[in-house]
């Protein structure tokens, strides 16, 4: 079966758009890209570095606000009045939706072209309380990774047999290395310690080519093995399962879950910083912990690795998560 032909605009046929997992998801995009993106030439489909209008329709909460403010609620004998509590809940929700200039918002909705300009039809919007800019910093750290790992990668509608085999081999390789970590309780390793484990995943190459075929040049089995190991270690690093404490010619990797020094360092940072008045009540935000770990322990600890450490500490009741990615000690 032949692959679907691409139209002149370089986009896949509209009937295949649903195969892209990003098509049905809300993408976190820069305003600049929203304003500069090209529209589809097949069908009229709509898909923070600038300014864009955001259209927010008032819902029934604002219509009911005047009536609810005029209505009186008689307190009950028991002290708890469901009507009064419901009124307080509505007022709290209304305050989250009432906007002032300069406030930080989280907006979700499709892009539309109205009045000859693009704007966002907000299906959901609410104010974000971010006094120390932790939410904004987290957004600025997350979005570039989403661009690199998802948005900037072209959709492969029909991968070749070689591509499918490569993806399958990488998945098998990462699972083999993970199993090795669990069985041997490995805390640190070098690439040559796990390289031989992946040897069965490399297809054997024939010694001589058939008489009626010309030999085809390609990577050797050793080169394929090294590349497979490199790709598998990259995935394990992205997932936070392994990390390199010090980047040097000696490629020494640490297994995050088994690195007792890292667990102790994170626990000590949370314990010491939670004594400060600033973090005493709510605890330390994960970005603050990450910054402290990179300053006091290793610059190469990723957020994914830190999340695994915090999960392990929480399972052992060494720390507890409060809310909004904040952690404290008992």
CSV table of C-alpha atoms in Angstrom, one decimal:
chain,number,residue,atom,x,y,z
A,1,UNK,CA,0.0,0.0,0.0
A,2,UNK,CA,1.4,3.4,-0.9
A,3,UNK,CA,1.8,6.1,1.6
A,4,UNK,CA,-0.7,9.0,1.4
A,5,UNK,CA,0.5,11.8,-0.8
A,6,UNK,CA,1.2,15.2,0.8
A,7,UNK,CA,-0.5,18.3,-0.5
A,8,UNK,CA,1.5,21.3,-1.7
A,9,UNK,CA,1.4,22.9,1.8
A,10,UNK,CA,3.4,20.0,3.2
A,11,UNK,CA,0.6,18.8,5.6
A,12,UNK,CA,-0.9,15.3,5.7
A,13,UNK,CA,-4.5,14.8,4.4
A,14,UNK,CA,-7.2,16.0,6.8
A,15,UNK,CA,-8.6,12.5,7.2
A,16,UNK,CA,-5.4,11.4,8.8
A,17,UNK,CA,-5.1,14.3,11.3
A,18,UNK,CA,-6.7,12.2,14.0
A,19,UNK,CA,-3.7,9.9,14.0
A,20,UNK,CA,-1.5,12.6,15.5
A,21,UNK,CA,-1.8,12.4,19.3
A,22,UNK,CA,-1.2,16.2,19.5
A,23,UNK,CA,-4.2,16.9,17.3
A,24,UNK,CA,-6.8,16.3,20.1
A,25,UNK,CA,-4.7,17.8,22.9
A,26,UNK,CA,-4.3,21.4,24.1
A,27,UNK,CA,-0.8,22.5,23.1
A,28,UNK,CA,1.1,24.9,25.2
A,29,UNK,CA,2.4,27.4,22.6
A,30,UNK,CA,4.1,30.7,22.6
A,31,UNK,CA,1.9,33.6,21.6
A,32,UNK,CA,4.4,34.4,18.8
A,33,UNK,CA,3.8,31.0,17.3
A,34,UNK,CA,0.0,31.3,17.6
A,35,UNK,CA,0.1,34.6,15.6
A,36,UNK,CA,2.6,33.3,13.0
A,37,UNK,CA,1.2,29.8,12.4
A,38,UNK,CA,-0.1,29.1,8.9
A,39,UNK,CA,-3.7,28.0,8.4
A,40,UNK,CA,-4.7,24.8,6.7
A,41,UNK,CA,-5.2,25.0,3.0
A,42,UNK,CA,-7.6,21.9,3.0
A,43,UNK,CA,-10.3,22.7,5.4
A,44,UNK,CA,-10.9,25.7,7.7
A,45,UNK,CA,-9.6,24.2,11.0
A,46,UNK,CA,-8.2,26.3,13.9
A,47,UNK,CA,-5.7,24.7,15.7
A,48,UNK,CA,4.1,33.9,25.9
A,49,UNK,CA,6.0,35.8,23.5
A,50,UNK,CA,3.6,38.5,22.3
A,51,UNK,CA,0.1,39.9,22.7
A,52,UNK,CA,-3.1,38.1,21.6
A,53,UNK,CA,-6.7,38.9,22.3
A,54,UNK,CA,-8.6,36.4,24.5
A,55,UNK,CA,-12.4,36.3,24.3
A,56,UNK,CA,-14.0,35.1,27.5
A,57,UNK,CA,-17.8,34.8,27.5
A,58,UNK,CA,-19.5,35.4,30.9
A,59,UNK,CA,-21.2,32.3,32.2
A,60,UNK,CA,-24.2,31.8,34.4
A,61,UNK,CA,-22.2,32.6,37.6
A,62,UNK,CA,-22.2,36.3,36.8
A,63,UNK,CA,-25.9,36.3,35.9
A,64,UNK,CA,-26.7,34.7,39.2
A,65,UNK,CA,-24.4,37.1,41.1
A,66,UNK,CA,-26.9,39.9,41.4
A,67,UNK,CA,-29.7,37.6,42.5
A,68,UNK,CA,-27.6,35.8,45.0
A,69,UNK,CA,-26.3,39.0,46.5
A,70,UNK,CA,-29.9,40.3,47.1
A,71,UNK,CA,-31.2,37.0,48.5
A,72,UNK,CA,-31.0,36.5,52.2
A,73,UNK,CA,-30.2,33.2,53.9
A,74,UNK,CA,-31.6,32.3,57.2
A,75,UNK,CA,-29.0,30.6,59.5
A,76,UNK,CA,-29.9,27.1,60.6
A,77,UNK,CA,-30.1,26.0,64.2
A,78,UNK,CA,-27.2,23.7,63.9
A,79,UNK,CA,-24.8,26.4,62.8
A,80,UNK,CA,-24.2,24.9,59.3
A,81,UNK,CA,-26.3,26.3,56.5
A,82,UNK,CA,-25.9,24.6,53.1
A,83,UNK,CA,-27.3,27.6,51.3
A,84,UNK,CA,-24.8,29.9,53.0
A,85,UNK,CA,-21.9,27.6,52.2
A,86,UNK,CA,-23.0,27.3,48.6
A,87,UNK,CA,-23.2,31.1,48.4
A,88,UNK,CA,-19.6,31.4,49.7
A,89,UNK,CA,-18.5,28.8,47.2
A,90,UNK,CA,-20.1,30.7,44.3
A,91,UNK,CA,-18.5,34.0,45.6
A,92,UNK,CA,-15.1,32.3,45.7
A,93,UNK,CA,-15.5,31.0,42.2
A,94,UNK,CA,-16.7,34.4,40.9
A,95,UNK,CA,-13.6,36.0,42.5
A,96,UNK,CA,-11.4,33.6,40.6
A,97,UNK,CA,-13.1,34.6,37.3
A,98,UNK,CA,-13.2,38.3,37.9
A,99,UNK,CA,-10.1,39.7,36.2
A,100,UNK,CA,-8.0,42.8,36.7
A,101,UNK,CA,-5.2,44.3,34.6
A,102,UNK,CA,-1.9,42.8,35.4
A,103,UNK,CA,-3.1,39.5,36.8
A,104,UNK,CA,-1.7,36.1,35.7
A,105,UNK,CA,-4.2,33.9,33.9
A,106,UNK,CA,-4.3,30.3,32.7
A,107,UNK,CA,-6.3,30.1,29.5
A,108,UNK,CA,-7.4,27.1,27.4
A,109,UNK,CA,-9.3,27.2,24.2
A,110,UNK,CA,-9.2,27.0,20.4
A,111,UNK,CA,-7.7,29.6,18.1
A,112,UNK,CA,-10.2,31.5,16.0
A,113,UNK,CA,-10.0,34.3,13.4
A,114,UNK,CA,-12.5,37.1,14.3
A,115,UNK,CA,-12.6,40.7,13.1
A,116,UNK,CA,-9.7,40.0,10.8
A,117,UNK,CA,-7.4,39.0,13.7
A,118,UNK,CA,-6.6,35.9,15.6
A,119,UNK,CA,-7.8,35.4,19.1
A,120,UNK,CA,-8.4,32.6,21.6
A,121,UNK,CA,-11.9,31.6,22.4
A,122,UNK,CA,-11.4,30.7,26.0
A,123,UNK,CA,-13.3,27.5,27.0
A,124,UNK,CA,-11.6,27.7,30.5
A,125,UNK,CA,-9.8,30.5,32.2
A,126,UNK,CA,-8.9,31.3,35.8
A,127,UNK,CA,-6.5,33.4,37.8
A,128,UNK,CA,-3.2,32.0,39.0
A,129,UNK,CA,-1.8,33.0,42.4
A,130,UNK,CA,2.0,33.2,41.7
A,131,UNK,CA,3.6,35.7,44.1
A,132,UNK,CA,7.1,34.3,43.6
A,133,UNK,CA,6.8,33.5,39.9
A,134,UNK,CA,7.2,29.8,40.5
A,135,UNK,CA,4.4,28.9,38.1
A,136,UNK,CA,5.8,31.1,35.4
A,137,UNK,CA,9.3,29.7,35.8
A,138,UNK,CA,8.0,26.2,35.6
A,139,UNK,CA,6.1,27.1,32.5
A,140,UNK,CA,9.2,28.6,30.8
A,141,UNK,CA,11.2,25.4,31.7
A,142,UNK,CA,8.5,23.0,30.5
A,143,UNK,CA,7.4,24.6,27.2
A,144,UNK,CA,10.9,24.4,25.4
A,145,UNK,CA,11.0,20.7,26.2
A,146,UNK,CA,7.5,20.2,24.8
A,147,UNK,CA,8.6,21.9,21.6
A,148,UNK,CA,11.7,19.7,21.3
A,149,UNK,CA,10.1,16.4,22.2
A,150,UNK,CA,6.6,16.8,20.6
A,151,UNK,CA,5.7,19.9,18.6
A,152,UNK,CA,8.8,20.2,16.5
A,153,UNK,CA,8.8,16.5,15.5
A,154,UNK,CA,7.0,15.7,12.2
A,155,UNK,CA,4.2,13.1,12.3
A,156,UNK,CA,5.3,9.7,11.0
A,157,UNK,CA,2.1,8.4,9.5
A,158,UNK,CA,3.6,5.2,8.0
A,159,UNK,CA,7.0,4.3,9.4
A,160,UNK,CA,9.1,1.8,7.5
A,161,UNK,CA,9.9,-1.7,8.8
A,162,UNK,CA,13.4,-0.5,9.7
A,163,UNK,CA,11.9,2.4,11.7
A,164,UNK,CA,9.5,0.1,13.6
A,165,UNK,CA,12.3,-2.3,14.4
A,166,UNK,CA,14.5,0.6,15.7
A,167,UNK,CA,11.7,1.9,18.0
A,168,UNK,CA,11.1,-1.6,19.2
A,169,UNK,CA,14.8,-2.2,19.9
A,170,UNK,CA,15.1,1.0,21.9
A,171,UNK,CA,12.1,0.0,24.0
A,172,UNK,CA,13.5,-3.4,24.7
A,173,UNK,CA,16.9,-2.0,25.4
A,174,UNK,CA,15.6,0.4,28.1
A,175,UNK,CA,13.6,-2.4,29.7
A,176,UNK,CA,16.6,-4.7,29.8
A,177,UNK,CA,18.7,-2.0,31.5
A,178,UNK,CA,15.9,-1.3,34.0
A,179,UNK,CA,15.6,-5.0,34.9
A,180,UNK,CA,19.4,-5.1,35.4
A,181,UNK,CA,19.1,-2.2,37.8
A,182,UNK,CA,16.4,-3.9,39.9
A,183,UNK,CA,18.0,-7.4,39.9
A,184,UNK,CA,21.5,-6.2,40.8
A,185,UNK,CA,20.5,-3.2,42.9
A,186,UNK,CA,22.9,-1.1,40.9
A,187,UNK,CA,23.7,2.4,42.2
A,188,UNK,CA,26.3,3.4,39.6
A,189,UNK,CA,27.6,2.0,36.3
A,190,UNK,CA,29.4,2.8,33.2
A,191,UNK,CA,28.2,2.1,29.6
A,192,UNK,CA,30.4,-0.9,29.1
A,193,UNK,CA,28.8,-2.5,32.2
A,194,UNK,CA,25.4,-2.9,30.3
A,195,UNK,CA,26.5,-2.9,26.7
A,196,UNK,CA,26.8,-6.7,26.4
A,197,UNK,CA,23.2,-7.0,27.8
A,198,UNK,CA,21.9,-5.4,24.5
A,199,UNK,CA,23.9,-7.6,22.2
A,200,UNK,CA,21.0,-10.0,21.5
A,201,UNK,CA,19.0,-7.1,20.1
A,202,UNK,CA,21.4,-6.5,17.3
A,203,UNK,CA,20.5,-8.6,14.2
A,204,UNK,CA,23.2,-10.8,12.9
A,205,UNK,CA,24.8,-9.8,9.6
A,206,UNK,CA,25.5,-12.4,6.9
A,207,UNK,CA,29.2,-13.0,6.3
A,208,UNK,CA,28.9,-12.9,2.6
A,209,UNK,CA,26.2,-11.5,0.3
A,210,UNK,CA,24.3,-13.8,-2.2
A,211,UNK,CA,25.9,-14.1,-5.6
A,212,UNK,CA,23.1,-12.2,-7.3
A,213,UNK,CA,23.2,-9.2,-4.9
A,214,UNK,CA,25.7,-6.5,-4.4
A,215,UNK,CA,27.0,-6.0,-0.9
A,216,UNK,CA,25.2,-3.0,0.8
A,217,UNK,CA,27.3,-0.7,3.0
A,218,UNK,CA,25.9,0.0,6.4
A,219,UNK,CA,26.8,0.4,10.1
A,220,UNK,CA,28.5,-2.5,11.6
A,221,UNK,CA,27.1,-4.6,14.4
A,222,UNK,CA,29.4,-2.9,16.9
A,223,UNK,CA,28.3,0.6,15.7
A,224,UNK,CA,24.7,-0.4,15.9
A,225,UNK,CA,25.2,-1.7,19.5
A,226,UNK,CA,26.9,1.6,20.6
A,227,UNK,CA,24.1,3.7,19.0
A,228,UNK,CA,21.4,1.6,20.6
A,229,UNK,CA,23.1,1.9,24.0
A,230,UNK,CA,23.5,5.7,23.5
A,231,UNK,CA,19.8,6.1,22.6
A,232,UNK,CA,18.7,3.9,25.5
A,233,UNK,CA,20.8,5.9,28.0
A,234,UNK,CA,19.3,9.1,26.6
A,235,UNK,CA,15.8,7.9,27.2
A,236,UNK,CA,16.7,6.8,30.8
A,237,UNK,CA,18.2,10.2,31.4
A,238,UNK,CA,15.1,12.0,30.1
A,239,UNK,CA,12.9,9.9,32.4
A,240,UNK,CA,15.1,10.7,35.3
A,241,UNK,CA,16.0,7.1,36.0
A,242,UNK,CA,19.8,7.8,35.6
A,243,UNK,CA,21.9,10.9,35.7
A,244,UNK,CA,25.6,11.8,35.6
A,245,UNK,CA,26.7,13.6,38.7
A,246,UNK,CA,29.8,15.0,37.0
A,247,UNK,CA,30.1,15.2,33.3
A,248,UNK,CA,33.7,14.1,32.4
A,249,UNK,CA,35.5,11.7,30.1
A,250,UNK,CA,34.7,8.9,32.7
A,251,UNK,CA,31.1,8.2,31.7
A,252,UNK,CA,29.8,7.3,35.2
A,253,UNK,CA,26.1,7.1,35.6
A,254,UNK,CA,24.1,7.1,38.8
A,255,UNK,CA,20.8,5.2,39.3
A,256,UNK,CA,18.5,7.8,40.8
A,257,UNK,CA,16.5,5.5,43.0
A,258,UNK,CA,19.6,3.8,44.4
A,259,UNK,CA,21.6,6.9,45.0
A,260,UNK,CA,21.5,7.3,48.7
A,261,UNK,CA,23.6,10.4,48.7
A,262,UNK,CA,21.1,12.2,46.5
A,263,UNK,CA,18.2,11.1,48.6
A,264,UNK,CA,19.9,12.3,51.8
A,265,UNK,CA,20.8,15.6,50.1
A,266,UNK,CA,17.2,16.3,49.0
A,267,UNK,CA,15.9,15.4,52.4
A,268,UNK,CA,18.3,17.6,54.2
A,269,UNK,CA,17.5,20.6,51.9
A,270,UNK,CA,13.8,20.2,52.6
A,271,UNK,CA,14.4,19.9,56.3
A,272,UNK,CA,16.7,22.9,56.6
A,273,UNK,CA,14.8,25.2,54.3
A,274,UNK,CA,11.4,24.4,55.9
A,275,UNK,CA,12.8,25.9,59.1
A,276,UNK,CA,12.8,29.3,57.4
A,277,UNK,CA,9.7,31.4,57.9
A,278,UNK,CA,9.2,31.7,54.2
A,279,UNK,CA,8.7,27.9,53.8
A,280,UNK,CA,7.5,26.9,57.2
A,281,UNK,CA,3.8,26.9,56.4
A,282,UNK,CA,3.5,25.6,52.9
A,283,UNK,CA,6.8,23.9,52.4
A,284,UNK,CA,9.4,24.1,49.6
A,285,UNK,CA,8.3,24.2,45.9
A,286,UNK,CA,9.9,21.6,43.7
A,287,UNK,CA,11.6,24.3,41.6
A,288,UNK,CA,13.2,25.7,44.8
A,289,UNK,CA,14.4,22.2,45.8
A,290,UNK,CA,15.7,21.6,42.3
A,291,UNK,CA,17.7,24.9,42.4
A,292,UNK,CA,19.1,24.0,45.8
A,293,UNK,CA,20.1,20.5,44.7
A,294,UNK,CA,21.9,21.9,41.7
A,295,UNK,CA,23.8,24.4,43.8
A,296,UNK,CA,24.7,22.1,46.7
A,297,UNK,CA,24.9,18.6,45.1
A,298,UNK,CA,25.1,18.4,41.3
A,299,UNK,CA,24.3,20.7,38.4
A,300,UNK,CA,23.2,17.7,36.3
A,301,UNK,CA,20.1,16.6,38.4
A,302,UNK,CA,17.0,17.0,36.2
A,303,UNK,CA,13.5,17.7,37.3
A,304,UNK,CA,12.5,14.2,36.3
A,305,UNK,CA,15.2,12.7,38.5
A,306,UNK,CA,14.2,14.9,41.4
A,307,UNK,CA,10.5,13.9,41.1
A,308,UNK,CA,11.6,10.2,41.4
A,309,UNK,CA,13.6,11.1,44.5
A,310,UNK,CA,10.7,13.0,46.1
A,311,UNK,CA,8.4,10.1,45.3
A,312,UNK,CA,10.7,7.7,47.0
A,313,UNK,CA,11.1,9.9,50.0
A,314,UNK,CA,7.3,10.3,50.2
A,315,UNK,CA,6.8,6.5,50.0
A,316,UNK,CA,9.2,6.1,53.0
A,317,UNK,CA,7.3,8.9,54.9
A,318,UNK,CA,10.5,11.0,55.0
A,319,UNK,CA,8.7,14.0,53.3
A,320,UNK,CA,5.1,14.8,52.5
A,321,UNK,CA,3.6,16.8,49.6
A,322,UNK,CA,1.4,19.6,50.7
A,323,UNK,CA,-0.1,21.2,47.6
A,324,UNK,CA,0.9,22.7,44.3
A,325,UNK,CA,4.2,20.7,44.1
A,326,UNK,CA,5.3,21.8,47.6
A,327,UNK,CA,7.1,19.5,50.0
A,328,UNK,CA,7.8,19.5,53.7
A,329,UNK,CA,9.0,17.2,56.5
A,330,UNK,CA,7.0,15.6,59.2
